[in-house]
């Protein structure tokens, strides 16, 4: 099955700096890559996703890049703010009969004021 | 619209007890799923359903049963609780399955003593 590895597990940045979280996946047939944000004690919420026919996608301060050859994708947050502090999860979904989302282990991002 | 609701919010069980975690949605989504969240392990899929009357196993189904008699409800049953089932459980729905936005419920924190 699919295996998703996420790094780093914790990340601290100064307010205004950029943050980058990276994920690698094992199944070359994976075709959908979402990112979820989970604030403390809250439910995960989708913040951005990308499909395998696109190399990059942006939404205001958030961007995701996908490198299918290397089987990795990254979340980029620019001009970080304290409200960006949360746990971020990447996920990958393989095509084919399994077609289940496999999540990474999460990154605790702390934005220091 | 309430979206996705889960009950109870918290539950403490003794080893060997059984219980049902409730999940309901008013979004008219066909696809529903159950995840468990453990520290450092991300979200792992337990069971899912692509529509009323249809269920299937996810990554970690042992010790859990599900049924889907209506579009709105997708209960998760623990048959004989074990300490290894101590976790936070999230129900999620989506319009088009795993390659689509997952809308998570607020979660149930379960402790098995």
PDB file of C-alpha atoms in Angstrom:
ATOM      1  CA  UNK A   1       0.000   0.000   0.000  1.00  0.00           C
ATOM      2  CA  UNK A   2       0.843   3.675   0.035  1.00  0.00           C
ATOM      3  CA  UNK A   3       3.366   5.031   2.532  1.00  0.00           C
ATOM      4  CA  UNK A   4       3.606   8.758   3.247  1.00  0.00           C
ATOM      5  CA  UNK A   5       6.481  10.250   5.199  1.00  0.00           C
ATOM      6  CA  UNK A   6       6.309  13.827   6.484  1.00  0.00           C
ATOM      7  CA  UNK A   7       9.133  16.074   7.684  1.00  0.00           C
ATOM      8  CA  UNK A   8       9.860  17.811   9.926  1.00  0.00           C
ATOM      9  CA  UNK A   9       7.717  16.666  12.842  1.00  0.00           C
ATOM     10  CA  UNK A  10       8.079  20.085  14.508  1.00  0.00           C
ATOM     11  CA  UNK A  11       8.897  23.459  12.986  1.00  0.00           C
ATOM     12  CA  UNK A  12       9.292  26.842  14.634  1.00  0.00           C
ATOM     13  CA  UNK A  13       9.543  30.035  12.606  1.00  0.00           C
ATOM     14  CA  UNK A  14       9.497  33.729  13.353  1.00  0.00           C
ATOM     15  CA  UNK A  15       6.383  35.643  12.392  1.00  0.00           C
ATOM     16  CA  UNK A  16       6.740  36.884   8.840  1.00  0.00           C
ATOM     17  CA  UNK A  17       9.159  34.137   7.806  1.00  0.00           C
ATOM     18  CA  UNK A  18       8.299  31.276   5.451  1.00  0.00           C
ATOM     19  CA  UNK A  19       7.620  27.681   6.455  1.00  0.00           C
ATOM     20  CA  UNK A  20       8.094  24.593   4.306  1.00  0.00           C
ATOM     21  CA  UNK A  21       6.819  21.105   5.093  1.00  0.00           C
ATOM     22  CA  UNK A  22       7.770  18.165   2.893  1.00  0.00           C
ATOM     23  CA  UNK A  23       6.157  14.811   2.220  1.00  0.00           C
ATOM     24  CA  UNK A  24       7.272  11.820   0.206  1.00  0.00           C
ATOM     25  CA  UNK A  25       5.038   9.038  -1.047  1.00  0.00           C
ATOM     26  CA  UNK A  26       5.758   5.528  -2.252  1.00  0.00           C
ATOM     27  CA  UNK A  27       3.046   4.717  -4.799  1.00  0.00           C
ATOM     28  CA  UNK A  28       3.836   6.246  -8.173  1.00  0.00           C
ATOM     29  CA  UNK A  29       0.166   5.831  -9.124  1.00  0.00           C
ATOM     30  CA  UNK A  30      -0.962   8.322  -6.457  1.00  0.00           C
ATOM     31  CA  UNK A  31      -2.859  11.176  -8.045  1.00  0.00           C
ATOM     32  CA  UNK A  32      -4.331  13.367  -5.306  1.00  0.00           C
ATOM     33  CA  UNK A  33      -2.415  15.204  -2.581  1.00  0.00           C
ATOM     34  CA  UNK A  34      -4.316  17.259   0.009  1.00  0.00           C
ATOM     35  CA  UNK A  35      -3.033  19.211   2.994  1.00  0.00           C
ATOM     36  CA  UNK A  36      -5.042  19.529   6.199  1.00  0.00           C
ATOM     37  CA  UNK A  37      -4.611  21.956   9.082  1.00  0.00           C
ATOM     38  CA  UNK A  38      -5.627  20.983  12.596  1.00  0.00           C
ATOM     39  CA  UNK A  39      -5.687  23.577  15.338  1.00  0.00           C
ATOM     40  CA  UNK A  40      -5.392  22.409  18.927  1.00  0.00           C
ATOM     41  CA  UNK A  41      -8.510  20.511  19.982  1.00  0.00           C
ATOM     42  CA  UNK A  42     -10.209  21.068  16.632  1.00  0.00           C
ATOM     43  CA  UNK A  43     -11.038  18.956  13.619  1.00  0.00           C
ATOM     44  CA  UNK A  44      -8.744  18.751  10.554  1.00  0.00           C
ATOM     45  CA  UNK A  45      -9.702  21.098   7.733  1.00  0.00           C
ATOM     46  CA  UNK A  46      -8.553  21.083   4.128  1.00  0.00           C
ATOM     47  CA  UNK A  47      -6.381  24.069   3.262  1.00  0.00           C
ATOM     48  CA  UNK A  48      -5.155  23.182  -0.216  1.00  0.00           C
ATOM     49  CA  UNK A  49      -4.869  20.189  -2.526  1.00  0.00           C
ATOM     50  CA  UNK A  50      -3.168  19.316  -5.786  1.00  0.00           C
ATOM     51  CA  UNK A  51      -3.685  16.656  -8.402  1.00  0.00           C
ATOM     52  CA  UNK A  52      -1.021  14.815 -10.336  1.00  0.00           C
ATOM     53  CA  UNK A  53      -1.597  16.723 -13.574  1.00  0.00           C
ATOM     54  CA  UNK A  54      -0.490  19.991 -11.934  1.00  0.00           C
ATOM     55  CA  UNK A  55       2.963  20.926 -10.663  1.00  0.00           C
ATOM     56  CA  UNK A  56       2.076  23.844  -8.413  1.00  0.00           C
ATOM     57  CA  UNK A  57      -0.970  25.461  -6.886  1.00  0.00           C
ATOM     58  CA  UNK A  58      -1.275  28.684  -4.906  1.00  0.00           C
ATOM     59  CA  UNK A  59      -3.924  30.159  -2.648  1.00  0.00           C
ATOM     60  CA  UNK A  60      -2.902  33.502  -1.168  1.00  0.00           C
ATOM     61  CA  UNK A  61      -0.035  32.771   1.284  1.00  0.00           C
ATOM     62  CA  UNK A  62      -0.199  29.007   0.791  1.00  0.00           C
ATOM     63  CA  UNK A  63       1.278  27.009  -2.063  1.00  0.00           C
ATOM     64  CA  UNK A  64       1.825  23.346  -2.778  1.00  0.00           C
ATOM     65  CA  UNK A  65       4.376  21.926  -5.208  1.00  0.00           C
ATOM     66  CA  UNK A  66       4.452  18.410  -6.593  1.00  0.00           C
ATOM     67  CA  UNK A  67       7.412  16.539  -8.053  1.00  0.00           C
ATOM     68  CA  UNK A  68       6.067  13.302  -9.514  1.00  0.00           C
ATOM     69  CA  UNK A  69       9.473  12.064 -10.625  1.00  0.00           C
ATOM     70  CA  UNK A  70      10.892  12.284  -7.115  1.00  0.00           C
ATOM     71  CA  UNK A  71       7.544  11.386  -5.519  1.00  0.00           C
ATOM     72  CA  UNK A  72       7.444  14.283  -3.137  1.00  0.00           C
ATOM     73  CA  UNK A  73       5.260  17.296  -2.514  1.00  0.00           C
ATOM     74  CA  UNK A  74       5.659  20.306  -0.267  1.00  0.00           C
ATOM     75  CA  UNK A  75       3.553  22.896   1.512  1.00  0.00           C
ATOM     76  CA  UNK A  76       4.860  26.460   1.498  1.00  0.00           C
ATOM     77  CA  UNK A  77       3.455  29.124   3.801  1.00  0.00           C
ATOM     78  CA  UNK A  78       4.755  32.647   3.279  1.00  0.00           C
ATOM     79  CA  UNK A  79       4.536  35.633   5.627  1.00  0.00           C
ATOM     80  CA  UNK A  80       3.585  33.379   8.529  1.00  0.00           C
ATOM     81  CA  UNK A  81       1.254  34.667  11.219  1.00  0.00           C
ATOM     82  CA  UNK A  82       0.561  33.385  14.756  1.00  0.00           C
ATOM     83  CA  UNK A  83      -2.771  31.960  13.574  1.00  0.00           C
ATOM     84  CA  UNK A  84      -0.836  29.646  11.250  1.00  0.00           C
ATOM     85  CA  UNK A  85       0.319  27.744  14.335  1.00  0.00           C
ATOM     86  CA  UNK A  86      -1.252  24.274  14.088  1.00  0.00           C
ATOM     87  CA  UNK A  87      -0.545  20.697  13.085  1.00  0.00           C
ATOM     88  CA  UNK A  88      -0.382  20.184   9.329  1.00  0.00           C
ATOM     89  CA  UNK A  89      -1.015  16.820   7.689  1.00  0.00           C
ATOM     90  CA  UNK A  90      -0.219  15.817   4.149  1.00  0.00           C
ATOM     91  CA  UNK A  91      -1.951  12.902   2.454  1.00  0.00           C
ATOM     92  CA  UNK A  92      -1.783  10.925  -0.753  1.00  0.00           C
ATOM     93  CA  UNK A  93      -4.404   8.900  -2.536  1.00  0.00           C
ATOM     94  CA  UNK A  94      -3.470   6.115  -4.883  1.00  0.00           C
ATOM     95  CA  UNK A  95      -5.523   5.334  -7.933  1.00  0.00           C
ATOM     96  CA  UNK A  96      -6.751   1.812  -8.480  1.00  0.00           C
ATOM     97  CA  UNK A  97      -8.795  -0.473  -6.293  1.00  0.00           C
ATOM     98  CA  UNK A  98      -7.485   0.734  -2.910  1.00  0.00           C
ATOM     99  CA  UNK A  99      -8.159   4.448  -3.523  1.00  0.00           C
ATOM    100  CA  UNK A 100      -7.753   5.378   0.113  1.00  0.00           C
ATOM    101  CA  UNK A 101      -6.142   8.478   1.536  1.00  0.00           C
ATOM    102  CA  UNK A 102      -2.953   7.773   3.453  1.00  0.00           C
ATOM    103  CA  UNK A 103      -1.917  10.536   5.840  1.00  0.00           C
ATOM    104  CA  UNK A 104       1.507  11.632   6.957  1.00  0.00           C
ATOM    105  CA  UNK A 105       2.329  11.766  10.657  1.00  0.00           C
ATOM    106  CA  UNK A 106       1.896  15.527  10.933  1.00  0.00           C
ATOM    107  CA  UNK A 107       4.034  18.634  11.488  1.00  0.00           C
ATOM    108  CA  UNK A 108       3.538  20.879  14.503  1.00  0.00           C
ATOM    109  CA  UNK A 109       4.153  24.412  13.222  1.00  0.00           C
ATOM    110  CA  UNK A 110       4.717  27.149  15.766  1.00  0.00           C
ATOM    111  CA  UNK A 111       4.908  30.759  14.623  1.00  0.00           C
ATOM    112  CA  UNK A 112       6.749  32.844  17.189  1.00  0.00           C
ATOM    113  CA  UNK A 113       5.649  36.480  17.546  1.00  0.00           C
TER     114      UNK A 113
ATOM    115  CA  UNK B   1     -26.835  23.107   8.538  1.00  0.00           C
ATOM    116  CA  UNK B   2     -25.064  21.206  11.276  1.00  0.00           C
ATOM    117  CA  UNK B   3     -22.567  19.615   8.852  1.00  0.00           C
ATOM    118  CA  UNK B   4     -20.974  16.557  10.453  1.00  0.00           C
ATOM    119  CA  UNK B   5     -21.812  15.786  14.069  1.00  0.00           C
ATOM    120  CA  UNK B   6     -20.385  13.165  16.409  1.00  0.00           C
ATOM    121  CA  UNK B   7     -21.503  11.901  19.793  1.00  0.00           C
ATOM    122  CA  UNK B   8     -20.289  11.542  22.438  1.00  0.00           C
ATOM    123  CA  UNK B   9     -17.452  14.075  22.682  1.00  0.00           C
ATOM    124  CA  UNK B  10     -15.706  12.080  25.415  1.00  0.00           C
ATOM    125  CA  UNK B  11     -16.041   8.499  26.601  1.00  0.00           C
ATOM    126  CA  UNK B  12     -14.267   6.303  29.125  1.00  0.00           C
ATOM    127  CA  UNK B  13     -14.682   2.533  28.847  1.00  0.00           C
ATOM    128  CA  UNK B  14     -13.376  -0.450  30.709  1.00  0.00           C
ATOM    129  CA  UNK B  15     -11.612  -3.213  28.846  1.00  0.00           C
ATOM    130  CA  UNK B  16     -14.156  -5.580  27.306  1.00  0.00           C
ATOM    131  CA  UNK B  17     -17.041  -3.123  27.213  1.00  0.00           C
ATOM    132  CA  UNK B  18     -18.786  -2.328  23.953  1.00  0.00           C
ATOM    133  CA  UNK B  19     -20.100   0.968  22.659  1.00  0.00           C
ATOM    134  CA  UNK B  20     -21.192   2.803  19.540  1.00  0.00           C
ATOM    135  CA  UNK B  21     -19.789   6.094  18.326  1.00  0.00           C
ATOM    136  CA  UNK B  22     -22.388   8.056  16.415  1.00  0.00           C
ATOM    137  CA  UNK B  23     -21.813  10.095  13.277  1.00  0.00           C
ATOM    138  CA  UNK B  24     -24.457  12.023  11.397  1.00  0.00           C
ATOM    139  CA  UNK B  25     -24.326  14.413   8.439  1.00  0.00           C
ATOM    140  CA  UNK B  26     -26.797  16.691   6.725  1.00  0.00           C
ATOM    141  CA  UNK B  27     -24.640  17.462   3.696  1.00  0.00           C
ATOM    142  CA  UNK B  28     -26.184  14.708   1.557  1.00  0.00           C
ATOM    143  CA  UNK B  29     -22.744  13.231   0.932  1.00  0.00           C
ATOM    144  CA  UNK B  30     -22.585   9.648  -0.218  1.00  0.00           C
ATOM    145  CA  UNK B  31     -19.082   8.954   1.063  1.00  0.00           C
ATOM    146  CA  UNK B  32     -18.460   8.612   4.808  1.00  0.00           C
ATOM    147  CA  UNK B  33     -15.459   7.300   6.697  1.00  0.00           C
ATOM    148  CA  UNK B  34     -14.047   6.767  10.172  1.00  0.00           C
ATOM    149  CA  UNK B  35     -10.485   7.632  11.162  1.00  0.00           C
ATOM    150  CA  UNK B  36      -8.539   7.263  14.350  1.00  0.00           C
ATOM    151  CA  UNK B  37      -5.867   9.758  15.341  1.00  0.00           C
ATOM    152  CA  UNK B  38      -2.978   8.738  17.551  1.00  0.00           C
ATOM    153  CA  UNK B  39       0.025  10.890  18.518  1.00  0.00           C
ATOM    154  CA  UNK B  40       2.749  10.790  15.874  1.00  0.00           C
ATOM    155  CA  UNK B  41       0.719   8.567  13.541  1.00  0.00           C
ATOM    156  CA  UNK B  42      -1.525  10.922  11.640  1.00  0.00           C
ATOM    157  CA  UNK B  43      -5.020   9.813  10.707  1.00  0.00           C
ATOM    158  CA  UNK B  44      -5.653   6.171   9.880  1.00  0.00           C
ATOM    159  CA  UNK B  45      -8.731   4.943   8.052  1.00  0.00           C
ATOM    160  CA  UNK B  46     -10.806   2.362   9.940  1.00  0.00           C
ATOM    161  CA  UNK B  47     -13.861   1.793   7.720  1.00  0.00           C
ATOM    162  CA  UNK B  48     -15.606   3.669   4.975  1.00  0.00           C
ATOM    163  CA  UNK B  49     -18.867   3.656   3.038  1.00  0.00           C
ATOM    164  CA  UNK B  50     -19.564   4.784  -0.516  1.00  0.00           C
ATOM    165  CA  UNK B  51     -23.321   4.874   0.054  1.00  0.00           C
ATOM    166  CA  UNK B  52     -26.190   3.436   2.046  1.00  0.00           C
ATOM    167  CA  UNK B  53     -25.868  -0.315   2.402  1.00  0.00           C
ATOM    168  CA  UNK B  54     -22.208  -0.418   1.302  1.00  0.00           C
ATOM    169  CA  UNK B  55     -19.233  -0.531   3.662  1.00  0.00           C
ATOM    170  CA  UNK B  56     -15.622  -1.587   3.344  1.00  0.00           C
ATOM    171  CA  UNK B  57     -12.503  -1.899   5.457  1.00  0.00           C
ATOM    172  CA  UNK B  58      -9.757   0.645   5.689  1.00  0.00           C
ATOM    173  CA  UNK B  59      -6.235   0.371   7.017  1.00  0.00           C
ATOM    174  CA  UNK B  60      -7.032  -0.586  10.636  1.00  0.00           C
ATOM    175  CA  UNK B  61     -10.458  -2.294  10.788  1.00  0.00           C
ATOM    176  CA  UNK B  62      -9.838  -4.953  13.455  1.00  0.00           C
ATOM    177  CA  UNK B  63     -12.031  -4.561  16.542  1.00  0.00           C
ATOM    178  CA  UNK B  64     -14.518  -2.249  14.825  1.00  0.00           C
ATOM    179  CA  UNK B  65     -17.797  -2.747  12.968  1.00  0.00           C
ATOM    180  CA  UNK B  66     -19.820  -0.323  10.889  1.00  0.00           C
ATOM    181  CA  UNK B  67     -23.147  -0.228   9.124  1.00  0.00           C
ATOM    182  CA  UNK B  68     -24.793   2.303   6.800  1.00  0.00           C
ATOM    183  CA  UNK B  69     -28.546   1.986   6.733  1.00  0.00           C
ATOM    184  CA  UNK B  70     -29.154   5.617   5.733  1.00  0.00           C
ATOM    185  CA  UNK B  71     -27.216   8.292   3.871  1.00  0.00           C
ATOM    186  CA  UNK B  72     -27.116  10.437   6.999  1.00  0.00           C
ATOM    187  CA  UNK B  73     -25.770   8.057   9.645  1.00  0.00           C
ATOM    188  CA  UNK B  74     -22.612   5.981   9.922  1.00  0.00           C
ATOM    189  CA  UNK B  75     -22.124   4.503  13.418  1.00  0.00           C
ATOM    190  CA  UNK B  76     -18.871   2.873  14.524  1.00  0.00           C
ATOM    191  CA  UNK B  77     -19.135  -0.021  16.976  1.00  0.00           C
ATOM    192  CA  UNK B  78     -16.412  -1.211  19.289  1.00  0.00           C
ATOM    193  CA  UNK B  79     -17.216  -4.826  20.039  1.00  0.00           C
ATOM    194  CA  UNK B  80     -14.917  -5.455  23.015  1.00  0.00           C
ATOM    195  CA  UNK B  81     -12.865  -2.394  23.899  1.00  0.00           C
ATOM    196  CA  UNK B  82      -9.126  -2.733  24.420  1.00  0.00           C
ATOM    197  CA  UNK B  83      -6.594  -0.175  25.743  1.00  0.00           C
ATOM    198  CA  UNK B  84      -5.062  -0.085  22.231  1.00  0.00           C
ATOM    199  CA  UNK B  85      -8.284   1.541  21.053  1.00  0.00           C
ATOM    200  CA  UNK B  86      -7.674   4.602  23.190  1.00  0.00           C
ATOM    201  CA  UNK B  87      -7.631   7.348  20.576  1.00  0.00           C
ATOM    202  CA  UNK B  88      -9.456  10.287  19.070  1.00  0.00           C
ATOM    203  CA  UNK B  89     -12.002   9.171  16.485  1.00  0.00           C
ATOM    204  CA  UNK B  90     -13.062  11.353  13.588  1.00  0.00           C
ATOM    205  CA  UNK B  91     -15.910  10.781  11.206  1.00  0.00           C
ATOM    206  CA  UNK B  92     -15.602  12.416   7.778  1.00  0.00           C
ATOM    207  CA  UNK B  93     -17.787  12.859   4.742  1.00  0.00           C
ATOM    208  CA  UNK B  94     -17.099  13.863   1.166  1.00  0.00           C
ATOM    209  CA  UNK B  95     -19.052  14.323  -1.994  1.00  0.00           C
ATOM    210  CA  UNK B  96     -16.917  12.189  -4.247  1.00  0.00           C
ATOM    211  CA  UNK B  97     -14.855   9.857  -2.105  1.00  0.00           C
ATOM    212  CA  UNK B  98     -11.230   9.967  -1.073  1.00  0.00           C
ATOM    213  CA  UNK B  99     -10.082  12.241  -3.915  1.00  0.00           C
ATOM    214  CA  UNK B 100     -12.270  15.046  -2.671  1.00  0.00           C
ATOM    215  CA  UNK B 101     -12.434  17.378   0.321  1.00  0.00           C
ATOM    216  CA  UNK B 102     -12.995  15.461   3.538  1.00  0.00           C
ATOM    217  CA  UNK B 103     -15.300  17.263   5.998  1.00  0.00           C
ATOM    218  CA  UNK B 104     -14.469  16.070   9.480  1.00  0.00           C
ATOM    219  CA  UNK B 105     -16.698  15.921  12.508  1.00  0.00           C
ATOM    220  CA  UNK B 106     -15.547  17.378  15.852  1.00  0.00           C
ATOM    221  CA  UNK B 107     -14.169  14.054  17.073  1.00  0.00           C
ATOM    222  CA  UNK B 108     -14.728  11.668  19.984  1.00  0.00           C
ATOM    223  CA  UNK B 109     -11.976  11.213  22.548  1.00  0.00           C
ATOM    224  CA  UNK B 110     -12.108   7.616  23.784  1.00  0.00           C
ATOM    225  CA  UNK B 111     -10.156   6.226  26.719  1.00  0.00           C
ATOM    226  CA  UNK B 112     -10.144   2.503  27.441  1.00  0.00           C
ATOM    227  CA  UNK B 113      -8.910   1.547  30.891  1.00  0.00           C
TER     228      UNK B 113
END
